[in-house]
Amino acid sequence: MANRSGTAQRPNGQTQGKICQFKLVLLGESAVGKSSLVLRFVKGQFHEYQESTIGAAFLTQTICLDDTTVKFEIWDTAGQERYHSLAPMYYRGAQAAIVVYDITNQDTFGRAKTWVKELQRQASPNIVIALAGNKQDLANKRLVEYEEAQTYADENGLLFMETSAKTAMNVNDIFLAIAKKLPKNEQNTGQTGSGQGRRLTEDNPDNKTVMNCCK
Amino acid sequence: MDNNQLPTKFDLIVIGTGLIESILSAAASRIGKTVLHIDSNDYYGCNWASFNLQTLHNFTVSKLETDNSDDDCLRIGNNLFDIKNFKTTWHFSDAQSNNPEETEISVTQEDLLAHSRRFNIDLVPKIHYARGDFVQLLISSNIARYVEYRSVSRVLTYLNGQLEVVPCSRSDVFANNKVSVIEKRMLMKLLTSLEKIEERLQDENQCKKSFFEFLKDERLSPSLIHYVLYAMARCENNDSVKQGIESTKRFLHSLGRFGKTPFLFSLYGSGETAQAFCRLSAVFGAIFALNQTSLKGLKTTDEKLTHILNGDQEIFAEQFVLGAQYAPQKFMKKLEIQQFISRAVFITDRSLLPSEQEHLTLLMFPPEEGKNLITIIEMGHLTGTCPKGFYLVHLTSKQISSPHEDFQHVVQKLFNHEDKEAPAILWSCYFSLPGIDNLDVCESLPENLFLCSGPDLDLDYDASIKKAKEIFIKMYPDLEFLPRAPDPEEIIIGDDHEAENKEEDKSV
């Protein structure tokens, strides 16, 4: 559970500053490189023929921002988007989303816009959304213009970057930009997600739970 | 687009995303089986689903396309398990005409519909015992990572014409000012010595009497009998002492683990649970496809199913799991639905028993006037099932005549129009669910076809977990049922994993 790593991941072992935890969901058409972006960010790896991430409910990674440690709990679609079968529970309590498209494929950009709309309908109203035009290393085969995506992002209040999971370009940066934009208030320092509920664990002593109401 | 073509060979095909089907899907994926999981609906959960207000208001029973496909296939689907007597009503005119001077009710139908997506209204709301099999399974399988829960914060009963908080814990019992000191001692004595009492009853051969008679013989006062019989044991008057003691023990056993009562509710509604199992299944490689409206039939050879016809595709598998509503008519000839579940859902403007904090309430409304015991769950916005300022009230009971008639007395007593303190019903929804849970009567099922029953009357999912396990053991006798999934920190994605993946026979 989240509190297992707790403060231990701070690079110099110091415990000052607060830890904020956020659920981030990835969206986008199959094969645009969602899992590759996560693996680059979390493990620093890239595999040309990345198989789907079997067994990973979500992955975690932390970023240090001044005196705050931002811990991302990153959810991948597990392929459920392929036949338009992503469950509503996927968006529950998500505070951030990265909508990914492939700059060499115009259809995936169209689908990305649909995902943004879906998020605006389904997800929490304060969700921070970033648009990632992935596969920037294939810019010579580009079919989606940078300016077109930038204009769309501006109109919809989205963060936008072109990324490459292969070369690592802008991968850390896009997560960092999201981390900067997320509200780092009391509420997100809890370890139990949205603050309205709790995750169940074997020993859940009552004093550990966060039962604050959020609004 | 070619994109919508599914792969055509699997170990297991699951049709229907009800809870039991979803558990089986997850369990099979978890042990490395290739799974295709499909549903004809465009939502997860079948009769276990949750809907937003707009969708539920316009709910219609979905039908599979019935084109004339070839006769030698077994057509998928039957109508035995359809939701019946579905009726929704807006009550704004009633509320306003009866409260002419109350200008506060300025909410309109449009306001509620504008917040439609903030509602997650369960077809079948479920509450879980904190130490029940379901919660244990969530934790042991690590599915608990996907869903959040909220404790039921109070248990109420209806006694002498008013709502009362049922003391759950020892401290509650002693803090309660409705029962005398002597009663408190009697209650504690009873609750702490149930094991001994059980043994004694067996020796005295008294197991046949009803729990109600037993409590009277123990000389408990009427209010104590009421608390124990209805609220803790959730018994009807003629339920046996064995059953009563069993369920009281269950209640007590789950106390003190999470929150003040023994009960938990899943944040954003009960429909999340099936989705969580589906997600686990997907995380371990299952392919999901909802909205498969051209699901046609099953093909058999020598008493075994071989494949399904989905649109123009033939998809093969070794085993098949179907939600009962997808079972071909041929197997269901002897099945008669004798028991229905009466359901009602209300959107109200305030709590049944207002208090400083927002409560998640379980109210066991005792059987009276020839009606059955009614389970009432009231949830506010902290459960993620309705917008702030409103409450959702779910009523469930064994059907006698119709949902309307079965709940009429409760509506009169708790939502009385003339009583300004009482909550006003702004919207109501009534329906009947088929309550069959025994599919043993199904005839001549192919040996590799397994049927899953729909929702039952139980408060929780424990019986459903048991059924899922039974089917799993039949399919995969020697394999582990939902072993613990790894934590994110334990996942190693490196060369080893890559090599492993290459070895796997991926039939895409």
XYZ file of C-alpha atoms in Angstrom:
723
model
C 0.000 0.000 0.000
C 1.013 3.547 -0.473
C 2.278 4.099 3.029
C 4.798 1.292 2.627
C 7.279 3.461 0.785
C 6.300 6.574 2.695
C 9.190 8.889 3.270
C 11.823 6.253 2.506
C 12.107 7.265 -1.112
C 13.451 10.683 -0.345
C 16.878 10.750 -1.920
C 18.830 11.930 1.087
C 16.740 10.206 3.688
C 15.435 13.457 5.074
C 11.878 13.486 6.154
C 11.041 17.165 6.127
C 8.559 18.443 3.613
C 5.311 16.838 2.750
C 4.426 13.926 0.523
C 1.500 14.297 -1.809
C 0.081 11.328 -3.603
C -1.870 11.496 -6.841
C -3.620 9.021 -9.077
C -2.692 9.602 -12.722
C -4.427 7.770 -15.552
C -3.171 7.227 -19.079
C -5.524 7.361 -22.011
C -5.177 7.064 -25.726
C -5.555 4.701 -28.627
C -3.821 1.310 -28.641
C -0.165 1.371 -29.686
C 0.453 5.107 -29.261
C 3.009 4.337 -26.581
C 1.158 4.770 -23.289
C 2.911 1.929 -21.524
C 6.245 2.907 -23.038
C 5.931 6.410 -21.586
C 5.266 4.988 -18.142
C 8.114 2.513 -18.347
C 10.497 5.229 -19.466
C 9.391 7.434 -16.595
C 9.271 4.753 -13.901
C 12.069 2.392 -14.920
C 14.097 4.410 -17.410
C 13.623 1.641 -19.932
C 12.409 1.353 -23.480
C 11.649 -1.785 -25.439
C 10.894 -1.508 -29.139
C 8.346 -4.323 -28.994
C 6.886 -3.670 -25.584
C 4.333 -6.310 -24.643
C 1.430 -5.131 -22.539
C 2.402 -4.717 -18.923
C 1.094 -7.975 -17.532
C 0.368 -7.872 -13.857
C 0.785 -4.174 -13.251
C -2.299 -2.707 -11.638
C -0.404 0.542 -11.557
C 3.162 1.697 -11.162
C 4.496 4.322 -8.805
C 7.153 6.996 -9.159
C 8.068 9.998 -7.078
C 9.264 13.446 -8.078
C 10.803 15.983 -5.719
C 9.579 19.529 -6.089
C 11.177 21.994 -3.672
C 10.080 20.747 -0.273
C 7.328 18.510 -1.585
C 7.578 14.933 -2.713
C 4.993 14.125 -5.327
C 4.157 10.466 -5.563
C 2.379 9.354 -8.720
C 0.289 6.235 -8.779
C 0.174 5.660 -12.547
C -2.664 3.613 -13.993
C -2.407 2.100 -17.431
C -5.468 0.985 -19.397
C -4.503 -2.701 -19.392
C -5.792 -2.856 -22.950
C -9.388 -2.197 -21.940
C -9.536 0.769 -24.346
C -8.950 -1.484 -27.326
C -12.599 -2.474 -27.774
C -13.957 0.645 -26.101
C -14.422 -1.114 -22.794
C -12.646 1.086 -20.297
C -14.518 0.857 -16.993
C -15.686 4.032 -15.239
C -13.789 2.907 -12.127
C -10.587 3.644 -14.034
C -11.204 7.400 -13.764
C -12.403 7.358 -10.155
C -10.439 9.711 -8.000
C -7.914 10.473 -10.748
C -6.320 13.873 -10.173
C -4.277 13.843 -13.359
C -4.399 12.297 -16.805
C -2.043 12.047 -19.753
C -3.832 11.664 -23.054
C -1.417 10.212 -25.565
C -1.470 10.225 -29.367
C 1.051 9.226 -32.007
C 2.321 12.168 -34.085
C 2.604 9.881 -37.126
C -1.077 8.922 -36.994
C -3.830 11.492 -37.440
C -6.567 9.099 -36.232
C -4.932 8.794 -32.841
C -5.045 12.574 -32.464
C -8.759 12.509 -33.221
C -9.227 9.781 -30.620
C -7.183 11.811 -28.133
C -9.700 14.636 -28.452
C -12.492 12.143 -27.719
C -10.662 10.996 -24.591
C -10.282 14.581 -23.433
C -14.040 15.060 -23.827
C -14.661 11.820 -21.989
C -12.467 13.005 -19.110
C -14.253 16.326 -18.992
C -17.543 14.434 -18.678
C -16.541 11.570 -16.418
C -13.627 12.613 -14.283
C -13.372 15.019 -11.401
C -13.798 18.645 -12.547
C -10.369 19.660 -11.197
C -8.414 17.006 -13.033
C -5.125 18.157 -14.589
C -4.927 16.917 -18.160
C -1.758 16.738 -20.244
C -1.675 15.962 -23.941
C 1.367 14.020 -25.128
C 2.231 13.768 -28.815
C 4.397 10.671 -28.603
C 6.925 9.137 -31.026
C 8.637 12.483 -31.587
C 11.696 10.474 -32.701
C 9.695 9.704 -35.863
C 9.166 13.414 -36.635
C 10.117 12.826 -40.267
C 6.935 10.764 -40.633
C 4.858 13.339 -38.801
C 1.163 13.648 -39.720
C 0.004 15.791 -36.791
C 1.476 19.285 -36.784
C 2.885 20.622 -33.537
C 0.952 23.896 -33.910
C -2.347 22.122 -34.455
C -1.973 20.177 -31.227
C -0.688 23.201 -29.328
C -3.708 25.258 -30.416
C -6.080 22.481 -29.402
C -4.349 22.148 -26.022
C -4.512 25.895 -25.400
C -8.190 26.034 -26.243
C -8.925 23.240 -23.792
C -6.597 24.242 -20.972
C -4.336 21.217 -21.366
C -0.616 20.938 -20.787
C 1.043 19.902 -24.030
C 4.363 18.390 -25.015
C 5.686 16.217 -27.769
C 7.450 13.263 -26.223
C 9.530 10.284 -27.170
C 9.544 7.250 -24.948
C 12.361 5.924 -27.137
C 14.776 8.837 -26.679
C 13.280 9.917 -23.314
C 12.629 13.390 -24.704
C 10.195 15.362 -22.508
C 9.128 12.250 -20.609
C 10.252 13.376 -17.169
C 9.301 16.927 -18.128
C 5.673 16.167 -18.787
C 5.293 14.427 -15.428
C 7.122 17.297 -13.776
C 4.832 19.848 -15.429
C 1.824 17.926 -14.132
C 3.331 17.700 -10.655
C 3.792 21.477 -10.631
C 0.209 22.100 -11.640
C -1.399 19.783 -9.104
C -2.756 21.336 -5.912
C -0.525 20.252 -3.061
C -2.818 20.837 -0.138
C -3.622 18.860 2.984
C -6.056 16.579 1.262
C -3.530 14.912 -0.948
C -1.128 14.091 1.831
C -3.400 11.260 2.936
C -2.586 7.748 1.890
C -6.061 6.562 1.143
C -6.799 8.041 -2.225
C -9.646 10.491 -2.494
C -9.972 11.039 1.242
C -13.594 9.934 1.156
C -12.868 6.276 1.483
C -10.172 3.884 2.490
C -8.224 1.130 0.881
C -8.601 -2.072 2.817
C -5.510 -3.797 4.120
C -4.924 -6.753 6.386
C -4.302 -4.604 9.428
C -6.100 -1.327 9.118
C -5.836 0.228 12.516
C -8.467 2.889 12.682
C -6.096 5.651 13.637
C -4.278 5.380 10.318
C -7.251 6.114 8.160
C -8.071 9.454 6.707
C -11.741 10.125 6.955
C -11.755 13.840 6.302
C -14.515 15.067 4.120
C -13.256 16.791 1.095
C -15.672 19.549 0.184
C -12.817 -1.299 -39.290
C -10.694 -4.402 -38.954
C -9.807 -3.009 -35.567
C -13.022 -4.408 -34.112
C -12.193 -7.992 -34.991
C -11.425 -10.048 -31.921
C -8.797 -12.758 -31.653
C -10.365 -16.154 -32.259
C -8.808 -18.622 -29.841
C -8.879 -18.576 -26.055
C -8.735 -20.834 -23.034
C -11.904 -19.293 -21.637
C -14.718 -17.152 -22.976
C -16.807 -15.296 -20.404
C -20.100 -13.743 -21.483
C -21.619 -11.215 -19.100
C -19.890 -8.877 -16.662
C -21.967 -9.691 -13.585
C -20.062 -10.195 -10.370
C -19.617 -13.970 -10.468
C -18.568 -13.911 -14.137
C -16.087 -11.128 -13.385
C -14.563 -12.969 -10.441
C -14.103 -16.054 -12.636
C -12.587 -13.976 -15.418
C -10.067 -12.495 -12.994
C -9.303 -15.861 -11.417
C -8.642 -17.492 -14.792
C -6.461 -14.650 -16.110
C -4.603 -14.597 -12.852
C -3.375 -18.171 -13.367
C -2.300 -17.458 -16.933
C -5.338 -18.566 -18.912
C -6.160 -16.546 -22.016
C -9.575 -14.999 -21.500
C -12.047 -13.214 -23.737
C -14.653 -11.380 -21.666
C -17.598 -9.915 -23.531
C -20.933 -8.331 -22.755
C -23.789 -7.317 -25.012
C -24.387 -4.204 -22.895
C -22.272 -1.091 -23.230
C -21.758 -1.023 -19.443
C -20.161 -3.329 -16.892
C -22.121 -5.332 -14.356
C -25.328 -6.701 -15.973
C -27.903 -6.805 -13.177
C -25.186 -5.821 -10.684
C -24.476 -2.485 -12.379
C -24.710 1.101 -11.145
C -26.039 3.884 -13.352
C -26.083 7.628 -13.394
C -29.450 9.295 -12.950
C -30.183 9.977 -16.598
C -29.292 6.464 -17.700
C -31.284 4.773 -14.953
C -34.263 7.057 -15.510
C -34.400 5.945 -19.136
C -33.441 2.347 -18.422
C -34.823 -0.307 -20.703
C -34.063 -3.984 -20.697
C -31.604 -4.490 -23.508
C -32.211 -7.155 -26.076
C -29.749 -8.992 -28.208
C -30.309 -8.569 -31.907
C -32.553 -11.342 -33.115
C -31.721 -11.879 -36.730
C -32.381 -15.256 -38.289
C -29.074 -16.962 -37.959
C -28.629 -20.645 -38.702
C -30.615 -23.097 -36.618
C -27.867 -25.471 -35.653
C -26.421 -23.017 -33.182
C -27.755 -22.508 -29.679
C -29.109 -19.001 -29.557
C -27.638 -17.015 -26.683
C -29.953 -15.403 -24.150
C -33.279 -15.869 -22.405
C -35.654 -13.426 -20.812
C -36.055 -15.121 -17.435
C -33.700 -12.736 -15.707
C -35.006 -9.465 -17.055
C -35.752 -6.650 -14.661
C -39.520 -6.266 -14.350
C -42.073 -3.619 -13.308
C -39.531 -0.862 -13.859
C -41.013 2.549 -13.080
C -39.431 5.932 -12.382
C -41.230 9.082 -11.281
C -40.315 12.702 -10.556
C -42.035 13.977 -7.414
C -41.390 17.678 -7.546
C -45.035 18.637 -7.863
C -45.980 16.573 -4.774
C -43.214 18.035 -2.681
C -44.097 21.588 -3.581
C -47.854 21.387 -3.237
C -47.535 19.891 0.218
C -45.044 22.411 1.440
C -46.471 25.631 0.112
C -44.702 27.881 2.608
C -41.407 26.048 2.316
C -39.560 28.060 -0.248
C -36.364 26.115 0.309
C -37.319 23.418 -2.137
C -36.149 25.290 -5.141
C -34.514 22.268 -6.682
C -35.903 21.225 -10.008
C -35.796 18.135 -12.116
C -33.337 19.931 -14.409
C -31.011 20.617 -11.468
C -30.875 16.941 -10.617
C -30.358 15.950 -14.227
C -27.581 18.519 -14.545
C -25.798 16.525 -11.828
C -26.787 13.225 -13.381
C -23.210 11.956 -13.534
C -22.705 12.508 -9.842
C -25.224 9.787 -9.160
C -24.122 6.184 -9.096
C -27.302 4.306 -8.463
C -26.945 0.600 -7.747
C -29.364 -1.933 -9.139
C -28.318 -4.080 -6.199
C -26.656 -2.214 -3.334
C -24.442 -4.466 -1.228
C -22.897 -4.036 2.192
C -19.914 -6.077 3.308
C -19.042 -7.592 6.644
C -15.616 -6.247 7.586
C -14.387 -9.778 8.276
C -16.539 -11.555 5.717
C -15.245 -13.772 2.928
C -15.558 -10.987 0.379
C -13.365 -8.542 2.264
C -10.859 -11.316 2.982
C -10.723 -12.150 -0.727
C -10.259 -8.491 -1.683
C -7.307 -8.256 0.632
C -5.736 -11.646 -0.032
C -5.936 -11.182 -3.820
C -4.780 -7.551 -3.619
C -7.865 -6.339 -5.493
C -8.377 -4.082 -2.496
C -5.894 -1.803 -4.246
C -8.420 -0.846 -6.912
C -11.414 0.113 -4.854
C -12.011 2.310 -1.875
C -14.491 1.600 0.850
C -16.423 3.554 3.373
C -17.672 2.314 6.707
C -21.360 2.244 7.401
C -21.440 4.778 10.204
C -24.655 3.769 11.929
C -27.170 0.974 12.064
C -30.763 2.040 12.654
C -33.957 0.253 13.439
C -37.585 1.343 13.586
C -39.061 0.783 17.030
C -42.251 2.158 18.609
C -42.902 4.460 15.717
C -39.483 6.040 15.514
C -35.967 5.520 14.222
C -33.380 4.437 16.740
C -29.640 3.929 16.579
C -28.752 0.313 17.309
C -25.837 0.010 19.700
C -23.163 -1.998 17.917
C -20.102 -2.042 20.099
C -19.652 -2.473 23.810
C -19.187 1.263 24.264
C -22.288 1.931 22.187
C -24.248 -0.389 24.414
C -23.119 1.410 27.513
C -23.600 4.865 26.044
C -27.133 4.046 24.960
C -29.733 5.836 27.078
C -32.712 3.961 25.686
C -31.960 0.749 27.559
C -31.655 0.305 31.310
C -28.535 -0.863 33.112
C -30.054 -4.294 33.682
C -30.861 -4.600 29.994
C -27.311 -3.594 29.116
C -25.937 -6.387 31.253
C -28.329 -8.892 29.775
C -27.377 -7.868 26.269
C -23.653 -8.041 26.935
C -24.081 -11.406 28.598
C -25.925 -12.746 25.599
C -23.495 -11.354 23.075
C -20.408 -12.584 24.871
C -21.632 -16.117 25.435
C -23.151 -17.096 22.112
C -20.782 -20.020 21.633
C -21.782 -21.538 24.955
C -25.432 -20.918 24.270
C -25.123 -22.697 20.958
C -23.636 -25.766 22.627
C -26.267 -25.715 25.338
C -29.069 -25.544 22.777
C -27.652 -28.495 20.941
C -27.493 -30.534 24.126
C -31.031 -29.593 24.999
C -32.172 -30.377 21.489
C -33.701 -26.932 21.172
C -32.303 -26.035 17.791
C -35.687 -26.204 16.185
C -37.235 -23.226 17.895
C -37.192 -19.825 16.334
C -34.603 -17.232 17.208
C -37.406 -14.942 18.306
C -38.733 -17.512 20.811
C -35.236 -18.167 22.018
C -34.630 -14.474 22.712
C -37.930 -14.310 24.578
C -36.987 -17.377 26.608
C -33.709 -15.673 27.490
C -35.941 -12.980 28.993
C -34.610 -10.157 26.942
C -36.731 -7.025 27.000
C -38.754 -6.235 23.864
C -36.344 -3.534 22.703
C -33.325 -5.795 23.137
C -35.078 -8.558 21.243
C -35.753 -6.026 18.548
C -32.112 -4.909 18.317
C -30.717 -8.424 18.206
C -33.357 -10.091 16.065
C -33.787 -7.505 13.347
C -30.769 -5.242 13.351
C -27.913 -7.569 14.244
C -29.155 -10.936 13.011
C -31.420 -9.479 10.296
C -33.877 -12.299 10.955
C -37.538 -12.675 10.205
C -39.710 -13.782 13.142
C -39.755 -17.460 12.236
C -36.088 -17.885 11.336
C -34.435 -20.641 13.349
C -32.311 -20.080 16.413
C -29.377 -21.663 14.623
C -29.625 -19.139 11.805
C -30.114 -16.300 14.272
C -27.071 -17.173 16.335
C -25.020 -17.717 13.214
C -25.785 -14.273 11.808
C -25.431 -12.535 15.163
C -21.969 -14.085 15.434
C -21.161 -12.816 11.974
C -22.179 -9.323 12.993
C -20.092 -9.439 16.158
C -17.104 -11.012 14.456
C -16.837 -8.114 11.997
C -17.017 -5.409 14.645
C -14.012 -3.253 15.434
C -12.060 -3.860 12.258
C -12.933 -0.827 10.152
C -15.122 1.898 11.595
C -17.888 1.853 14.152
C -20.158 -0.754 12.633
C -19.286 -4.171 11.171
C -20.181 -2.971 7.665
C -18.466 -1.484 4.614
C -19.777 -0.011 1.379
C -17.823 0.510 -1.826
C -17.184 4.125 -2.732
C -18.992 5.149 -5.971
C -21.447 2.295 -5.586
C -21.610 -1.481 -5.689
C -21.172 -1.562 -9.468
C -17.473 -0.799 -8.941
C -16.824 -4.254 -7.552
C -17.433 -6.208 -10.759
C -15.350 -3.589 -12.602
C -12.481 -4.078 -10.178
C -12.391 -7.808 -10.854
C -12.569 -7.073 -14.594
C -9.648 -4.698 -14.280
C -7.591 -7.340 -12.500
C -8.496 -9.722 -15.292
C -7.378 -7.170 -17.918
C -4.191 -6.412 -16.040
C -3.360 -10.095 -16.343
C -4.044 -10.108 -20.047
C -7.772 -10.718 -20.594
C -9.368 -9.045 -23.590
C -12.505 -7.043 -22.857
C -15.191 -6.150 -25.359
C -18.450 -4.548 -24.265
C -21.364 -3.628 -26.490
C -21.169 -6.885 -28.461
C -24.708 -6.645 -29.743
C -24.308 -9.180 -32.488
C -23.538 -12.023 -30.151
C -25.483 -14.859 -31.726
C -24.980 -18.344 -30.568
C -23.009 -21.241 -29.215
C -21.824 -24.189 -31.284
C -21.475 -27.682 -29.887
C -19.843 -30.913 -30.985
C -20.347 -34.106 -29.005
C -21.878 -32.519 -25.914
C -19.127 -29.938 -25.714
C -19.202 -26.307 -26.663
C -16.595 -25.460 -29.230
C -17.073 -21.817 -30.132
C -19.290 -18.778 -30.154
C -20.652 -16.858 -33.093
C -20.091 -13.159 -32.622
C -21.126 -11.146 -35.649
C -19.343 -12.875 -38.514
C -16.594 -14.221 -36.274
C -16.211 -17.713 -34.871
C -14.327 -17.595 -31.587
C -13.070 -20.809 -30.034
C -12.376 -21.732 -26.430
C -11.919 -24.695 -24.102
C -14.331 -23.478 -21.427
C -17.296 -21.129 -21.329
C -18.726 -19.110 -18.481
C -22.072 -17.407 -19.031
C -24.168 -15.101 -16.928
C -27.484 -16.931 -16.498
C -29.307 -14.380 -18.657
C -27.107 -15.409 -21.595
C -27.910 -19.113 -21.233
C -29.703 -20.573 -24.254
C -33.395 -21.194 -23.650
C -32.879 -24.908 -24.233
C -31.120 -25.339 -20.889
C -33.608 -23.294 -18.921
C -36.816 -25.196 -19.547
C -37.204 -26.431 -15.989
C -36.235 -23.145 -14.426
C -39.027 -21.149 -12.914
C -38.429 -17.901 -11.166
C -40.442 -18.131 -8.008
C -38.751 -15.504 -5.933
C -38.411 -11.893 -6.938
C -36.604 -9.139 -5.119
C -38.518 -5.914 -4.588
C -36.370 -2.826 -5.055
C -36.926 0.889 -4.703
C -34.541 3.834 -4.913
C -35.376 7.362 -3.808
C -33.515 10.614 -4.159
C -34.349 12.676 -1.090
C -33.520 16.135 0.153
C -32.359 15.212 3.675
C -31.426 12.316 5.889
C -33.992 10.062 7.532
C -32.412 10.897 10.859
C -30.447 14.131 10.445
C -27.293 14.547 12.483
C -24.273 16.862 12.558
C -22.176 14.618 10.400
C -23.211 12.916 7.201
C -23.985 9.297 7.891
C -23.939 6.179 5.788
C -26.856 4.353 7.300
C -28.086 0.786 7.327
C -31.667 0.566 8.528
C -33.271 -2.795 9.078
C -36.986 -2.062 8.918
C -38.698 -4.818 10.910
C -41.390 -6.983 9.377
C -44.830 -5.609 10.153
C -48.342 -5.514 8.712
C -47.666 -8.758 6.892
C -44.648 -7.309 5.091
C -41.135 -8.704 5.026
C -38.013 -7.357 6.688
C -36.724 -4.476 4.553
C -33.085 -3.548 4.183
C -32.728 0.206 3.749
C -29.409 1.866 2.930
C -29.180 5.644 2.980
C -26.104 7.207 1.400
C -24.959 10.810 1.130
C -22.440 12.511 -1.114
C -19.416 11.163 0.787
C -20.127 7.745 -0.684
C -19.604 9.162 -4.176
C -23.073 8.060 -5.219
C -24.982 11.365 -5.192
C -24.309 15.111 -5.217
C -23.928 17.094 -2.026
C -27.202 18.082 -0.416
C -29.028 14.950 -1.485
C -29.394 11.407 -0.284
C -29.976 8.149 -2.061
C -32.204 5.699 -0.228
C -32.203 2.066 -1.362
C -34.928 -0.354 -0.247
C -34.637 -4.105 -0.764
C -36.841 -6.996 0.359
C -38.128 -10.381 -0.582
C -41.097 -9.732 -2.833
C -44.634 -10.411 -1.626
C -46.772 -8.645 -4.212
C -45.028 -5.750 -5.958
C -42.258 -3.308 -5.074
C -44.814 -0.539 -4.676
C -47.008 -2.460 -2.279
C -44.141 -4.078 -0.421
C -42.705 -0.673 0.509
C -45.873 1.389 0.808
C -45.980 1.299 4.619
C -42.348 2.406 4.848
C -42.933 5.311 2.512
C -45.879 6.400 4.633
C -43.955 6.151 7.884
C -40.583 7.560 6.907
C -41.357 9.937 4.059
C -44.627 11.344 5.256
C -45.715 14.339 3.212
C -47.434 16.010 6.136
C -44.404 15.737 8.370
C -42.163 18.646 7.469
C -39.203 17.077 9.250
C -39.374 13.986 7.078
C -37.281 13.798 3.917
C -39.125 14.573 0.703
C -38.823 12.069 -2.117
C -37.742 13.989 -5.229
C -37.411 11.022 -7.546
C -38.368 7.398 -7.176
C -37.585 4.232 -9.021
C -39.246 0.871 -8.437
C -38.434 -2.484 -9.990
C -38.388 -6.240 -9.469
C -35.308 -8.373 -9.875
C -35.497 -12.105 -10.465
C -34.036 -13.636 -7.324
C -33.090 -17.126 -8.388
C -29.799 -18.362 -7.078
C -30.026 -22.057 -7.743
C -29.210 -23.040 -11.285
C -28.882 -26.760 -10.554
C -32.133 -27.474 -12.320
C -30.642 -26.467 -15.656
C -30.807 -29.400 -18.018
C -28.171 -31.177 -20.049
C -25.514 -28.490 -19.849
C -22.429 -29.192 -21.928
C -19.605 -30.200 -19.598
C -17.533 -27.142 -20.436
C -20.316 -24.609 -19.897
C -20.771 -22.951 -16.496
C -23.650 -20.666 -15.594
C -23.469 -17.838 -13.071
C -26.513 -16.676 -11.169
C -27.473 -13.045 -10.811
C -27.789 -10.952 -7.652
C -29.352 -12.512 -4.552
C -31.152 -11.092 -1.535
C -28.140 -11.323 0.745
C -26.762 -8.171 2.275
C -23.271 -9.022 1.020
C -21.340 -10.920 -1.659
C -20.158 -13.871 0.420
C -22.536 -16.370 -1.178
C -21.513 -15.146 -4.634
C -17.838 -15.599 -3.835
C -18.608 -19.144 -2.761
C -20.371 -19.834 -6.066
C -17.514 -18.378 -8.075
C -15.062 -20.564 -6.180
C -17.135 -23.677 -6.808
C -17.159 -23.053 -10.549
C -13.442 -22.247 -10.544
C -12.647 -25.556 -8.840
C -14.684 -27.408 -11.443
C -12.802 -25.685 -14.260
C -9.311 -25.718 -12.820
C -9.303 -28.292 -10.008
C -5.680 -28.021 -8.975
C -5.006 -24.332 -9.345
C -5.054 -21.512 -6.842
C -8.071 -19.241 -6.688
C -7.006 -15.593 -6.956
C -3.547 -15.695 -5.438
C -2.212 -12.363 -4.268
C -1.377 -10.030 -7.163
C 1.956 -8.241 -6.895
C 2.323 -4.708 -5.535
C 3.667 -2.080 -7.941
C 7.011 -2.118 -6.150
C 7.367 -5.834 -6.790
C 6.927 -5.663 -10.528
C 10.164 -6.136 -12.371
C 10.053 -5.232 -16.000
C 13.384 -6.228 -17.353
C 15.099 -8.790 -19.465
C 13.729 -11.755 -17.574
C 10.236 -10.564 -18.055
C 10.832 -9.869 -21.706
C 12.148 -13.347 -22.280
C 9.152 -14.753 -20.495
C 6.822 -12.776 -22.693
C 8.434 -14.032 -25.843
C 7.994 -17.601 -24.771
C 4.328 -17.120 -24.153
C 2.133 -18.196 -26.969
C 0.286 -15.001 -27.685
C -2.569 -15.751 -30.017
C -3.205 -12.273 -31.343
